[in-house]
Tab-separated table of C-alpha atoms and ligand atoms in Angstrom:
chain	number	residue	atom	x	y	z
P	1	UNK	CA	4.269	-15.438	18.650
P	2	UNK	CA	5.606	-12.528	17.222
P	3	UNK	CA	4.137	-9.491	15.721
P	4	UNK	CA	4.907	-7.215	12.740
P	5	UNK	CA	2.871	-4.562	10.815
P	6	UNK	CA	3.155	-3.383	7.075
P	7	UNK	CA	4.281	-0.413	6.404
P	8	UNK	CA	5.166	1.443	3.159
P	9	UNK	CA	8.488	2.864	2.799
P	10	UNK	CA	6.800	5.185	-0.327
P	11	UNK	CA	3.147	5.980	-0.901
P	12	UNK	CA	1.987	3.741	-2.682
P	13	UNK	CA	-1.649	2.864	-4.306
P	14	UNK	CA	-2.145	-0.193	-2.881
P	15	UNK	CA	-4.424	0.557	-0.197
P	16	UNK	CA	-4.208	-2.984	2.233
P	17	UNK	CA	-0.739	-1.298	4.041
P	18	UNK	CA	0.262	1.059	6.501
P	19	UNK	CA	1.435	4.614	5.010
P	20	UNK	CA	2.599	8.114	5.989
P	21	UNK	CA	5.838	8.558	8.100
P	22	UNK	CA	7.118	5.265	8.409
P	23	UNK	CA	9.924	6.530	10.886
P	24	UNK	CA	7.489	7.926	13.168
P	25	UNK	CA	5.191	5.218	12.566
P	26	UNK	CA	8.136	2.419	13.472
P	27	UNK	CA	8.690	4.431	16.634
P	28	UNK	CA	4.876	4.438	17.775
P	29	UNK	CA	4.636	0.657	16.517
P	30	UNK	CA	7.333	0.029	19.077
P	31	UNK	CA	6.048	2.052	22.136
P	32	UNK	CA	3.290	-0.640	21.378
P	33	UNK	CA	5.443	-3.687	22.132
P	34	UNK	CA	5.890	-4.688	18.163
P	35	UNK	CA	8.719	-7.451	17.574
P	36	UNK	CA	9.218	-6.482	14.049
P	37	UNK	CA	8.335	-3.962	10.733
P	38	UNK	CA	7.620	-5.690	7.464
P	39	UNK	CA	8.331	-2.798	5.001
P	40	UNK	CA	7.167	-3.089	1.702
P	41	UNK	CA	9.731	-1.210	-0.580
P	42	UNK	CA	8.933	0.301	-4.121
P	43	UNK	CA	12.433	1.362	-5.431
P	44	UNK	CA	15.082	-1.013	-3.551
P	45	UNK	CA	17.448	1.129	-4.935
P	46	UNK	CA	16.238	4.380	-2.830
P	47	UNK	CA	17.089	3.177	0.223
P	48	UNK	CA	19.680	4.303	2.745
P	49	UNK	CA	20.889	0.886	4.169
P	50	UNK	CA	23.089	2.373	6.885
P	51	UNK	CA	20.424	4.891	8.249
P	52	UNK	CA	17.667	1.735	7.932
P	53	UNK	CA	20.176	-0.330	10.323
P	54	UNK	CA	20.434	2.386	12.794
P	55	UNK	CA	16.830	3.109	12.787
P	56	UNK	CA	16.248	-0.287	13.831
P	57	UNK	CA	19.063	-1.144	15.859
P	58	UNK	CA	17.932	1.707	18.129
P	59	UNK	CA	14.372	1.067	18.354
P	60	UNK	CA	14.992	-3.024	19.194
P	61	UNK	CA	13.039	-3.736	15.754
P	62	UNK	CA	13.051	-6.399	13.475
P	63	UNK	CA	13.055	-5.918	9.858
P	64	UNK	CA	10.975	-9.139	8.898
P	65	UNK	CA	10.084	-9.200	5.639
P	66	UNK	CA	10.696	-6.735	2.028
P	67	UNK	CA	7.523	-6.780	0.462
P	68	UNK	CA	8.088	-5.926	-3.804
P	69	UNK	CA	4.467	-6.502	-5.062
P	70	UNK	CA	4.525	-2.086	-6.031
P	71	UNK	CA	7.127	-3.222	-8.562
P	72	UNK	CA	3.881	-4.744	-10.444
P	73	UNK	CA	1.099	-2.947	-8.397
P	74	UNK	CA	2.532	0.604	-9.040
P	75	UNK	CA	4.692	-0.164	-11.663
P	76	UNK	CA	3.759	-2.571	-14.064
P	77	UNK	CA	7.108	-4.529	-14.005
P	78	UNK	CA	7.271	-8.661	-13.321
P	79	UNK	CA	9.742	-11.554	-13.247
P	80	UNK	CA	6.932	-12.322	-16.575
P	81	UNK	CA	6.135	-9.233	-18.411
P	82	UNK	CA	6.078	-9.647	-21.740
P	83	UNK	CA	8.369	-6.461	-22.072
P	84	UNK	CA	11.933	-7.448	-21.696
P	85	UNK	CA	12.712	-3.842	-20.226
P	86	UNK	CA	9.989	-4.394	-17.587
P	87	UNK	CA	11.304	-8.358	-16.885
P	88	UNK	CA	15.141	-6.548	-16.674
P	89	UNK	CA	13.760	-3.911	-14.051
P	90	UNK	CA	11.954	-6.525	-12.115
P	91	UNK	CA	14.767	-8.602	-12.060
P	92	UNK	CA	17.485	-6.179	-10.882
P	93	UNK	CA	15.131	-4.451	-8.278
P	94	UNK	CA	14.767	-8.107	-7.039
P	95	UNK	CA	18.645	-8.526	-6.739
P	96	UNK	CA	18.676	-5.404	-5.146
P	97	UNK	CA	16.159	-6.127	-2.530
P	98	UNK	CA	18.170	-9.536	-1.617
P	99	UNK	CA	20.913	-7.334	-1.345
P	100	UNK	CA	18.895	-5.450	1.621
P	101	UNK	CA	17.671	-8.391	3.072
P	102	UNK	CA	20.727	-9.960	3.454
P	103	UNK	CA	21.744	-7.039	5.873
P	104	UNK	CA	18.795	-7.361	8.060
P	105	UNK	CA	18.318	-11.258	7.835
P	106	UNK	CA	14.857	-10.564	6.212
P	107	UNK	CA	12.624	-12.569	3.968
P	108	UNK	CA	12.197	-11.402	0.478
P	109	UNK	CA	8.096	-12.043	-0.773
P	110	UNK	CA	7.520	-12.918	-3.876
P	111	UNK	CA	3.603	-11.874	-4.531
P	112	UNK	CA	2.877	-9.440	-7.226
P	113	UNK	CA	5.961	-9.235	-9.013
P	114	UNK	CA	4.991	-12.423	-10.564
P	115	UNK	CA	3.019	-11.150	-12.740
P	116	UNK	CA	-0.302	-12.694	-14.694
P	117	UNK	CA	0.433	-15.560	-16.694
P	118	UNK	CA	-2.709	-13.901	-18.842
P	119	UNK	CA	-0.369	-10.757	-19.495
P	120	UNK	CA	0.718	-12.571	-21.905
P	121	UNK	CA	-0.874	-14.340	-25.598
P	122	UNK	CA	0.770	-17.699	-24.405
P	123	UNK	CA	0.222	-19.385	-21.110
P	124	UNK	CA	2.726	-21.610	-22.333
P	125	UNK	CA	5.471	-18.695	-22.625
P	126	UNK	CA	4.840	-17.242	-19.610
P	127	UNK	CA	5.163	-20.390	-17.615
P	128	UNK	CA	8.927	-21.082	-19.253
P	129	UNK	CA	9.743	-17.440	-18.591
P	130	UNK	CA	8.585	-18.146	-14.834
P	131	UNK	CA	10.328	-21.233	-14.091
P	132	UNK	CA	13.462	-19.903	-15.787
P	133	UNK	CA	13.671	-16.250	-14.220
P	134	UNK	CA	12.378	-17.737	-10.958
P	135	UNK	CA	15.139	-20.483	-10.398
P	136	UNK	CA	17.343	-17.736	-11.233
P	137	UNK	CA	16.829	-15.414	-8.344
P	138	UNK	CA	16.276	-18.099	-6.398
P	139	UNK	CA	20.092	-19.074	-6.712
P	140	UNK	CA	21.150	-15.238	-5.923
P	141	UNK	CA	19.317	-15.591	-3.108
P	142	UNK	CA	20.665	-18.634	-2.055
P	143	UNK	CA	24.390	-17.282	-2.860
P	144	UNK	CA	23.090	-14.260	-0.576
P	145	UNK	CA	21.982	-16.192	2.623
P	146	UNK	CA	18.336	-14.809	2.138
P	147	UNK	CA	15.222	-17.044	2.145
P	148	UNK	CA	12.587	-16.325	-0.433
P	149	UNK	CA	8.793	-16.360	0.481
P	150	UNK	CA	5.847	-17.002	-2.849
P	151	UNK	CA	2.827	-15.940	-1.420
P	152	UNK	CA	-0.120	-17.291	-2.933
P	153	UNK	CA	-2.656	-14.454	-3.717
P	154	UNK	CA	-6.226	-14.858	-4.461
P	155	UNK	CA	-7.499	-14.728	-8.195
P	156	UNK	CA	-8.373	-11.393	-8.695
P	157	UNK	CA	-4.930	-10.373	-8.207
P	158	UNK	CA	-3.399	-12.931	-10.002
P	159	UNK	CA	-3.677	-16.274	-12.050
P	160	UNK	CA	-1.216	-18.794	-10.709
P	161	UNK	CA	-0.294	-19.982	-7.513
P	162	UNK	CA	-3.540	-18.680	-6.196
P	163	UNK	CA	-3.427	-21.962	-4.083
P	164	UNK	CA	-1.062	-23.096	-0.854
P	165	UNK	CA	-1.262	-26.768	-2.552
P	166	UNK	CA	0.417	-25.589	-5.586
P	167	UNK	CA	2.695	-23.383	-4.787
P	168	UNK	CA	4.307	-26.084	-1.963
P	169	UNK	CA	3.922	-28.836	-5.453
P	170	UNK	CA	6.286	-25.924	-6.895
P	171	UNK	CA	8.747	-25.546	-4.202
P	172	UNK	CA	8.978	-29.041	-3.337
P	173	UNK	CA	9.025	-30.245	-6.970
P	174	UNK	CA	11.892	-27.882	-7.778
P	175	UNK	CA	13.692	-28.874	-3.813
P	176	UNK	CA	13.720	-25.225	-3.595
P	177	UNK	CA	15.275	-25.095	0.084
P	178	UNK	CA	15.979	-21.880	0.754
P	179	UNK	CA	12.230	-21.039	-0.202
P	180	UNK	CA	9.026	-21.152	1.342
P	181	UNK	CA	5.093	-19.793	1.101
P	182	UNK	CA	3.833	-16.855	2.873
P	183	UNK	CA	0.341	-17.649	4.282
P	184	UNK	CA	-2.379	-14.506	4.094
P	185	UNK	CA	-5.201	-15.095	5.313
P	186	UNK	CA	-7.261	-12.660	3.339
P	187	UNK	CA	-6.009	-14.561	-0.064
P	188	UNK	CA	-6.363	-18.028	1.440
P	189	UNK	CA	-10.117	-17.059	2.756
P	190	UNK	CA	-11.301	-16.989	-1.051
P	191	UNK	CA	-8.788	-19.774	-2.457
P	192	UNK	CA	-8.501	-22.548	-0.123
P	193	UNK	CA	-11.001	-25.246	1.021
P	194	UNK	CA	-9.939	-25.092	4.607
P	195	UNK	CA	-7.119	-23.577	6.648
P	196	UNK	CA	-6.335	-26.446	8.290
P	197	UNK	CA	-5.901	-28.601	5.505
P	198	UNK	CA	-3.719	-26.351	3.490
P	199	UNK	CA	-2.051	-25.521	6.454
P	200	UNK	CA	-1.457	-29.011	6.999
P	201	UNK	CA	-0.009	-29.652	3.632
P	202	UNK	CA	2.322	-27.331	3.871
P	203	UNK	CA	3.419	-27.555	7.611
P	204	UNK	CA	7.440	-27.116	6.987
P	205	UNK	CA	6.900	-24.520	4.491
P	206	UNK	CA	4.907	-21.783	5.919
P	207	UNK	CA	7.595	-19.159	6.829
P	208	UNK	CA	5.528	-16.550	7.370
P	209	UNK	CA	1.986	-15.037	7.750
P	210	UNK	CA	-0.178	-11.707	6.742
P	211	UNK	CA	-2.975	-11.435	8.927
P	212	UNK	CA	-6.609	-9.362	7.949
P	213	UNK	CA	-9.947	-10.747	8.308
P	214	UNK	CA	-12.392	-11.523	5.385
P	215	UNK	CA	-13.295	-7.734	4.488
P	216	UNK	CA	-9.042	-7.188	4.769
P	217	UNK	CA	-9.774	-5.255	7.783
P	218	UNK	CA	-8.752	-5.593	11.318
P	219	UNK	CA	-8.894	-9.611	12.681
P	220	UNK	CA	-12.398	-10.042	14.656
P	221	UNK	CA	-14.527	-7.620	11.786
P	222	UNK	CA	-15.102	-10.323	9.409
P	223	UNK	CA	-15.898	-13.999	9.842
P	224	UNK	CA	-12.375	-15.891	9.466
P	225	UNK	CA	-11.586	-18.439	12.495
P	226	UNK	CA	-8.229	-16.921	13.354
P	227	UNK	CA	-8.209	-19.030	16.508
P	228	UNK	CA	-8.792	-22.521	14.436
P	229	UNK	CA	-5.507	-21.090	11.986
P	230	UNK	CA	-3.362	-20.272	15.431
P	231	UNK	CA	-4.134	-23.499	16.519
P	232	UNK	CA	-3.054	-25.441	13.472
P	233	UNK	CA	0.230	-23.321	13.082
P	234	UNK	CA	1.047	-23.606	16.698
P	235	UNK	CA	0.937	-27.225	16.700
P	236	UNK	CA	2.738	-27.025	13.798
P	237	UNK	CA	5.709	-25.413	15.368
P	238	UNK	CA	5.070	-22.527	13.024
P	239	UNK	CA	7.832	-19.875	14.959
P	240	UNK	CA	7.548	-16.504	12.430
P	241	UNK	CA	5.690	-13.615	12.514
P	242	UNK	CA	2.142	-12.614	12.253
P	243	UNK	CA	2.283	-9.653	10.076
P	244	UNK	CA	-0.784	-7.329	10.204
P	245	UNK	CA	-1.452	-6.670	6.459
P	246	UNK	CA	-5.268	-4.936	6.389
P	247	UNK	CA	-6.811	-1.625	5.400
P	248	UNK	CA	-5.694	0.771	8.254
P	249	UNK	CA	-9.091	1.372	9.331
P	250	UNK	CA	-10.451	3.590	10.969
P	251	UNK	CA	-7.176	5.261	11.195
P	252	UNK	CA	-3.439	3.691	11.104
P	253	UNK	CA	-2.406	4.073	14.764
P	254	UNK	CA	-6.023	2.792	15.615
P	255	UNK	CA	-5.594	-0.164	13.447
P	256	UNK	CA	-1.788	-1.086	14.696
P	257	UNK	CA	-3.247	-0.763	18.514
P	258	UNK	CA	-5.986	-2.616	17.970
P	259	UNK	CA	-3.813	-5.857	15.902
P	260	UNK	CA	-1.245	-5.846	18.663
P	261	UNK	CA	-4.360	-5.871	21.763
P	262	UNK	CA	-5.997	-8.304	19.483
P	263	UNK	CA	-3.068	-10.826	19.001
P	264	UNK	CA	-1.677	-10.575	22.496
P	265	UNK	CA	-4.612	-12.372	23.572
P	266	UNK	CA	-3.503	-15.481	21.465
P	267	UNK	CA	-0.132	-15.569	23.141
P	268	UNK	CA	-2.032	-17.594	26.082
P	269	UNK	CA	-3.160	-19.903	23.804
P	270	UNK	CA	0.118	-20.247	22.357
P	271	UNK	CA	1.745	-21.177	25.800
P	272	UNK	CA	-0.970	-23.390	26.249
P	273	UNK	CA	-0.409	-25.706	22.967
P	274	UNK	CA	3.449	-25.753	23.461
P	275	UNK	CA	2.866	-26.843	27.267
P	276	UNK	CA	0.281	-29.284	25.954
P	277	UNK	CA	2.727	-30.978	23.624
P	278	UNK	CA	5.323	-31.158	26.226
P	279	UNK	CA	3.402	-33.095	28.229
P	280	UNK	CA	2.239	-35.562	25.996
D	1	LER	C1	0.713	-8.540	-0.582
D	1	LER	O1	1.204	-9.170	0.563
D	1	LER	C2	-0.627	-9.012	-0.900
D	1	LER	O2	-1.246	-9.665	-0.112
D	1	LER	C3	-1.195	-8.699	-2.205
D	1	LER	O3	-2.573	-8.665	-2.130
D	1	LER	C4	-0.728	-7.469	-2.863
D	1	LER	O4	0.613	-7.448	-3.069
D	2	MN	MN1	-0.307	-10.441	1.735
């Protein structure tokens, strides 16, 4: 089981993510016994690969995921927009960020930046625009070695694949293999019908996971099951990250103690499924 955080490379207005110094932050996130950083990235094109690498390679971090959704959240720009300028940027700053992830072997998520289908006057437009842009990145990042991760977000963020069913229909329809869904349990807490049966669907697509309870705070404030969803992913052989992804409340460092102490206590468990299995 292993455990990232997200932090913001920039400040950003989304306020679900970890901000502030993220070099100082990676450093105390490590003294803590973190496997891995998701960063989530608002200008691909500001970052200092080299100095990233080093930064990482010395503290015995991961760099597990890019997260792109302030291309949309903070700037207005999707693989959809009905602004051809905006659709460019979106696109380029997603070449860019495969680019990056290619370096660090990290997964590229595909969450805001798609856009609303209702930004749009046709549904119908927007859709061809998605499947056509989509398929397109999808073959840098295939040239690129770099796996791409939709994550199905609830519907006040945005208006299509709001579900785990249809976004694995999407990938699987389109035998997108070097794709797969990022699971969030805060979005999947409003959209789905139950964790395990979505989870179940899509067993051999869930490459990763964004963990906050119900109110998006810290796991164990609200009233989500997290030890029903370890279960089911566990048996599932699910072997990526848990990635804290909550309002950093009361205070960051509080809030990345408290995820790591609170998921440590499901490694057990984990030990115990895998031993069960092997017995069987
Ligand atoms: C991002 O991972 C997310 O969950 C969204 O709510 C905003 O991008
Ligand atoms: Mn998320």
């Amino acid at each position: 089981m292993k455990i990232s955080y997200v932090i913001s490379y920039e400040p950003t207005k989304f306020s679900a993510v970890g901000q502030g110094n993220w070099k100082e932050i990676g450093k105390i996130m490590a003294g803590f016994g973190y496997e891995g950083i998701e960063l989530a990235i608002k200008n691909p094109f500001n970052i200092d690969v080299a100095e990233l690498k080093s930064y990482f390679n010395r503290l015995h971090l991961e760099l597990v995921a890019i997260g792109t959704g302030q291309v949309y959240f903070d700037g207005g720009c999707s693989l959809i927009s009905p602004e051809i300028e905006k659709r460019k940027k979106a696109f380029n700053f997603l070449e860019e960020y495969i680019k990056l992830a290619s370096v660090f072997d990290a997964k590229v998520i595909i969450g805001l930046i798609r856009g609303r289908l209702s930004d749009h006057t046709s549904k119908y437009k927007a859709l061809i625009l998605w499947g056509k842009n989509f398929l397109k990145i999808s073959k840098t990042a295939k040239r690129a070695g770099v796996e791409l991760i939709i994550e199905p977000i609830n519907r006040y963020e945005t208006d299509y694949f709001n579900t785990v069913r249809e976004t694995a229909d999407f990938i699987e329809s389109n035998n997108l293999n070097n794709t797969g869904i990022l699971f969030d349990t805060f979005h999947s807490n409003i959209e789905e019908c139950s964790f395990e049966g979505s989870l179940k669907y899509a067993s051999n697509l869930i490459k990763h996971v964004h963990i906050a309870d119900s109110n998006r705070n810290f796991p164990g404030s609200g009233h989500i099951d997290f030890k029903k969803i370890f279960q089911v992913l566990f048996k599932n052989k699910y072997s990526g990250y848990f990635s804290g992804e909550m309002r950093p409340i009361p205070d960051l460092i509080t809030s990345i103690k408290n995820y790591i102490t609170y998921m440590n206590k499901f490694k057990i468990n984990e030990n115990l499924v895998h031993l069960e299995m092997h017995n069987k």
